[in-house]
XYZ file of C-alpha atoms in Angstrom:
165
model
C 81.414 -113.284 173.824
C 83.839 -111.092 175.826
C 80.933 -109.225 177.414
C 79.207 -112.484 178.386
C 82.430 -113.791 179.903
C 82.853 -110.549 181.875
C 79.283 -110.847 183.197
C 79.851 -114.482 184.228
C 83.171 -113.617 185.902
C 81.528 -110.721 187.752
C 78.811 -113.062 189.015
C 81.151 -115.893 190.036
C 83.966 -113.763 191.507
C 82.127 -112.909 194.769
C 81.596 -116.617 195.442
C 85.357 -117.174 195.275
C 85.835 -114.686 198.103
C 83.542 -116.495 200.561
C 84.900 -118.362 203.586
C 83.402 -121.607 202.337
C 85.107 -121.367 198.950
C 88.424 -120.411 200.559
C 88.193 -123.413 202.886
C 87.139 -125.974 200.275
C 88.868 -124.853 197.063
C 92.528 -125.345 198.110
C 91.773 -128.985 198.915
C 89.253 -129.784 196.192
C 90.479 -127.971 193.077
C 94.070 -129.298 192.720
C 93.065 -133.003 192.555
C 90.320 -132.157 190.042
C 92.772 -130.167 187.893
C 95.341 -133.010 188.013
C 92.720 -135.583 186.994
C 91.536 -133.424 184.091
C 95.152 -132.872 183.026
C 95.716 -136.621 182.876
C 92.497 -137.226 180.948
C 93.100 -134.437 178.417
C 96.913 -134.585 178.232
C 97.047 -131.112 179.726
C 94.805 -129.481 177.121
C 91.960 -128.621 179.508
C 91.814 -127.003 182.913
C 88.598 -126.483 184.855
C 89.687 -122.988 185.873
C 90.267 -122.126 182.202
C 86.500 -122.110 181.680
C 86.431 -118.710 183.416
C 89.979 -117.333 183.314
C 93.219 -117.894 181.435
C 94.926 -120.764 183.263
C 98.268 -122.496 183.156
C 100.382 -125.096 184.858
C 103.515 -123.589 186.380
C 106.465 -125.990 186.379
C 109.047 -124.996 189.001
C 111.950 -126.510 190.879
C 111.384 -126.904 194.619
C 113.226 -124.223 196.599
C 114.446 -126.682 199.232
C 113.975 -130.101 197.661
C 115.180 -129.370 194.136
C 112.353 -131.626 192.938
C 110.021 -130.677 190.050
C 106.742 -129.101 191.166
C 103.555 -128.348 189.181
C 100.976 -125.767 190.216
C 97.687 -124.856 188.515
C 97.201 -121.080 188.378
C 95.216 -118.279 186.837
C 97.316 -115.894 184.783
C 96.833 -112.518 183.201
C 98.348 -111.885 179.752
C 100.528 -108.784 179.470
C 101.299 -109.150 175.760
C 104.549 -109.824 173.861
C 105.004 -113.285 175.414
C 104.656 -111.935 178.944
C 102.129 -112.809 181.614
C 101.667 -112.354 185.335
C 100.712 -114.737 188.135
C 99.666 -113.728 191.645
C 100.501 -115.663 194.809
C 97.126 -115.112 196.449
C 96.777 -118.635 197.870
C 93.049 -118.138 198.458
C 93.831 -115.255 200.898
C 95.787 -117.460 203.280
C 98.212 -115.665 205.574
C 101.293 -117.421 204.095
C 102.818 -117.158 200.657
C 102.230 -120.247 198.494
C 105.169 -122.637 198.066
C 105.457 -121.976 194.346
C 106.442 -118.345 195.048
C 109.422 -119.520 197.118
C 110.310 -121.856 194.266
C 110.359 -118.970 191.760
C 112.421 -116.793 194.093
C 115.009 -119.580 194.426
C 114.818 -120.790 190.803
C 113.421 -118.095 188.453
C 113.920 -120.257 185.351
C 110.724 -122.272 185.062
C 108.166 -123.355 182.480
C 104.453 -122.990 181.896
C 101.985 -125.221 180.092
C 99.029 -123.551 178.446
C 96.476 -125.779 176.718
C 98.999 -128.599 176.637
C 101.901 -126.580 175.146
C 104.931 -126.105 177.389
C 107.120 -122.973 177.249
C 110.247 -122.044 179.197
C 109.864 -118.783 181.149
C 111.930 -116.501 183.353
C 110.193 -115.153 186.479
C 110.713 -111.665 187.862
C 109.128 -110.463 191.097
C 107.120 -107.266 190.547
C 108.311 -104.987 193.347
C 107.816 -101.401 192.161
C 104.616 -99.974 193.710
C 103.483 -98.212 190.533
C 104.031 -101.350 188.456
C 102.255 -103.492 191.090
C 99.224 -101.183 190.941
C 99.187 -101.338 187.133
C 99.449 -105.138 187.210
C 96.650 -105.393 189.778
C 94.473 -103.223 187.495
C 95.050 -105.671 184.625
C 94.307 -108.650 186.875
C 91.118 -107.083 188.205
C 89.952 -106.188 184.689
C 90.054 -109.945 184.092
C 88.751 -111.115 187.496
C 86.832 -108.392 189.390
C 87.749 -108.012 193.049
C 90.775 -110.343 192.906
C 92.943 -107.926 194.892
C 90.636 -108.514 197.871
C 92.666 -111.681 198.415
C 95.671 -109.465 199.163
C 93.752 -107.258 201.587
C 92.156 -110.247 203.311
C 95.424 -112.194 203.631
C 97.155 -109.419 205.604
C 100.288 -109.741 203.459
C 101.683 -108.258 200.283
C 100.879 -110.833 197.604
C 103.835 -111.740 195.438
C 103.268 -110.920 191.777
C 105.548 -112.508 189.197
C 106.014 -111.411 185.621
C 106.784 -114.458 183.476
C 108.555 -113.820 180.183
C 108.816 -116.463 177.517
C 112.401 -117.670 177.290
C 112.274 -119.836 174.182
C 110.250 -122.043 171.887
C 107.620 -124.554 173.042
C 109.115 -127.712 174.506
């Protein structure tokens, strides 16, 4: 099964790096993910068909309001995972990264189970390279988003900070 999934990811990944996908996906995918979340009580995400996916629950950096973002994640083991602020290779960092910088205590929902987490920005170059290797083992070519965006993509390590809520 893991080999089949890797083959499918390798076939689909190049499509996600096309101009068309990058133009359409940021507008089309979030409403679809929200609708599926409502229908399944958060137990199913479309993106989870291909990659581990979560809902990141943050506090708005400026507004202080709760914010939810659907993201791919890469497991690091021992209750840790990493998320990348690629934003479909846009030239600006996604809002959720500002939220984590301002309010690192957040939560994630994975298959309908919510966990508190603490976010840490991955800044060390050697650690960033190691994290990117793990991400690309899961989704081939994902770092191309960083190169194409013209910015250093923010990587956040999320560590579980308690029991499911």
